């Protein structure tokens, strides 16, 4: 991947430097999260997009901050972002690596005044989400990952990273914890969950579901409902960095950069199951 990343406005680093990409993502997520919380506390008008999903000033302002930073730092890398995509703004060619941005995942939770909304930034290489950050500014939960490692971050009162703690998926316990969407639960999801006697069910909004698996707080995240790649890429990258995996229902890794799909829109995901340490622990239907 070409281009440069300007980590601190003076020192350029190559975009193939995973640590530098990750640091850029973290910095932009913090800035975007700060803006999201300003709108959250001030209140805002809620609009409706063509797909009937809600959109707010926070979505747009967060995306503007993130895209400005990414394009300034690495102008030759394509960006795919939710609000631009909704407006029909998409790169003609993704290249071997591109950025995926969901500036406010969990807008419904944001509107309902729940804290389960996140800022999400990911780098996809050859169809694989390799670097990602997920920041929940209302709760302060912050997750960051790249190949072979994932971390939970702690911010200080000045929104600076004060501590990092390595995280990894856990071995499946006798009774699993399954995370499910708070706003998008489906009968297929309930049917899948019903295959696990005694499982604890945790309802969480946004991409935090992936992160609960990544940090050893949960074991499975089944998604039998519509998602787009920007909804999942950052959390998926964190989960994979922590040792987990995300598969379609036929057992293949969830791939990214899907365009010209015969039965769905560009960047739409099929149903999938995200797993921690339970690859062989799913009972038959």
Coordinates of C-alpha atoms in Angstrom, one line a residue, residues 152-284:
X152 CA -8.1 -2.6 25.4
X153 CA -7.2 1.1 25.9
X154 CA -7.9 3.5 28.8
X155 CA -8.1 7.2 28.3
X156 CA -7.3 9.9 30.9
X157 CA -9.6 12.9 31.6
X158 CA -7.8 14.8 28.8
X159 CA -8.7 12.1 26.2
X160 CA -5.1 10.8 26.0
X161 CA -4.3 7.1 26.0
X162 CA -3.1 6.4 29.5
X163 CA -2.9 2.6 29.5
X164 CA -3.0 -0.4 27.2
X165 CA -3.9 -3.9 28.1
X166 CA -3.4 -6.9 25.8
X167 CA -6.6 -8.9 25.3
X168 CA -7.3 -12.3 23.8
X169 CA -10.3 -14.6 23.3
X170 CA -11.0 -17.2 26.0
X171 CA -11.4 -20.9 25.8
X172 CA -15.0 -21.9 25.6
X173 CA -16.5 -22.4 29.1
X174 CA -19.1 -25.1 29.7
X175 CA -21.9 -22.5 29.5
X176 CA -21.3 -20.0 26.7
X177 CA -22.1 -16.3 26.7
X178 CA -23.7 -15.3 23.4
X179 CA -24.0 -11.6 22.4
X180 CA -26.8 -10.5 20.2
X181 CA -28.0 -7.2 18.7
X182 CA -30.0 -5.0 20.9
X183 CA -31.9 -3.4 18.0
X184 CA -31.8 -6.0 15.2
X185 CA -32.7 -9.3 16.8
X186 CA -34.3 -11.8 14.4
X187 CA -36.1 -15.2 14.6
X188 CA -33.1 -16.9 13.0
X189 CA -30.9 -15.5 15.7
X190 CA -33.2 -16.8 18.4
X191 CA -33.3 -20.2 16.7
X192 CA -29.5 -20.3 16.7
X193 CA -29.2 -19.3 20.3
X194 CA -31.8 -22.0 21.3
X195 CA -29.2 -24.6 20.3
X196 CA -27.1 -23.8 23.4
X197 CA -28.7 -25.0 26.6
X198 CA -28.0 -22.7 29.6
X199 CA -26.2 -20.1 27.5
X200 CA -26.1 -16.5 28.9
X201 CA -27.5 -14.0 26.5
X202 CA -26.1 -10.5 26.5
X203 CA -27.8 -7.8 24.3
X204 CA -25.4 -5.2 23.1
X205 CA -25.6 -2.5 20.4
X206 CA -23.0 -1.7 17.8
X207 CA -19.6 -3.3 17.1
X208 CA -19.0 -3.8 20.8
X209 CA -20.3 -7.3 20.3
X210 CA -17.1 -8.3 18.5
X211 CA -15.0 -6.7 21.2
X212 CA -16.7 -8.6 24.0
X213 CA -15.5 -11.7 22.3
X214 CA -12.1 -10.3 21.8
X215 CA -11.5 -9.4 25.4
X216 CA -12.8 -12.8 26.8
X217 CA -16.2 -11.6 28.0
X218 CA -18.3 -13.6 25.5
X219 CA -18.0 -16.5 23.2
X220 CA -20.3 -16.2 20.2
X221 CA -21.9 -13.5 18.2
X222 CA -24.4 -14.8 15.6
X223 CA -25.7 -12.3 13.1
X224 CA -28.7 -13.4 11.1
X225 CA -29.6 -10.0 9.9
X226 CA -28.4 -7.3 7.5
X227 CA -25.1 -5.6 8.1
X228 CA -22.7 -3.7 5.9
X229 CA -19.0 -4.0 5.8
X230 CA -18.4 -0.7 7.6
X231 CA -20.6 -2.0 10.4
X232 CA -18.3 -5.0 11.0
X233 CA -14.7 -4.4 9.7
X234 CA -13.2 -2.6 12.7
X235 CA -14.7 -5.0 15.3
X236 CA -13.8 -8.0 13.2
X237 CA -10.2 -6.8 12.9
X238 CA -10.0 -6.5 16.7
X239 CA -11.5 -10.0 17.2
X240 CA -9.1 -11.6 14.7
X241 CA -6.2 -9.8 16.3
X242 CA -7.3 -11.3 19.6
X243 CA -7.4 -14.9 18.2
X244 CA -11.0 -15.1 17.2
X245 CA -12.6 -15.4 13.8
X246 CA -15.7 -14.5 11.8
X247 CA -17.2 -16.9 9.3
X248 CA -20.2 -17.0 6.9
X249 CA -22.7 -19.8 7.4
X250 CA -20.8 -22.0 5.0
X251 CA -17.7 -21.8 7.2
X252 CA -15.7 -19.4 5.1
X253 CA -14.0 -16.3 6.6
X254 CA -16.1 -13.2 6.2
X255 CA -14.5 -11.3 3.3
X256 CA -14.5 -7.5 2.6
X257 CA -14.5 -5.4 -0.5
X258 CA -17.6 -7.2 -2.0
X259 CA -18.9 -5.4 -5.1
X260 CA -21.2 -6.4 -7.9
X261 CA -22.9 -8.9 -5.8
X262 CA -25.7 -10.6 -7.8
X263 CA -28.2 -10.7 -5.0
X264 CA -27.3 -7.7 -2.8
X265 CA -25.8 -4.3 -2.7
X266 CA -22.1 -3.5 -2.8
X267 CA -20.4 -4.0 0.6
X268 CA -23.4 -5.9 2.1
X269 CA -22.5 -8.8 4.3
X270 CA -24.1 -12.2 4.3
X271 CA -25.2 -13.7 7.6
X272 CA -22.2 -14.7 9.8
X273 CA -21.1 -16.1 13.1
X274 CA -18.2 -14.5 15.1
X275 CA -16.5 -16.9 17.4
X276 CA -14.0 -16.7 20.2
X277 CA -12.6 -20.1 21.3
X278 CA -15.6 -22.2 20.3
X279 CA -14.9 -23.1 16.6
X280 CA -16.0 -26.7 17.2
X281 CA -18.5 -26.2 19.9
X282 CA -21.5 -25.3 17.9
X283 CA -24.2 -28.0 18.1
X284 CA -26.0 -29.1 14.9

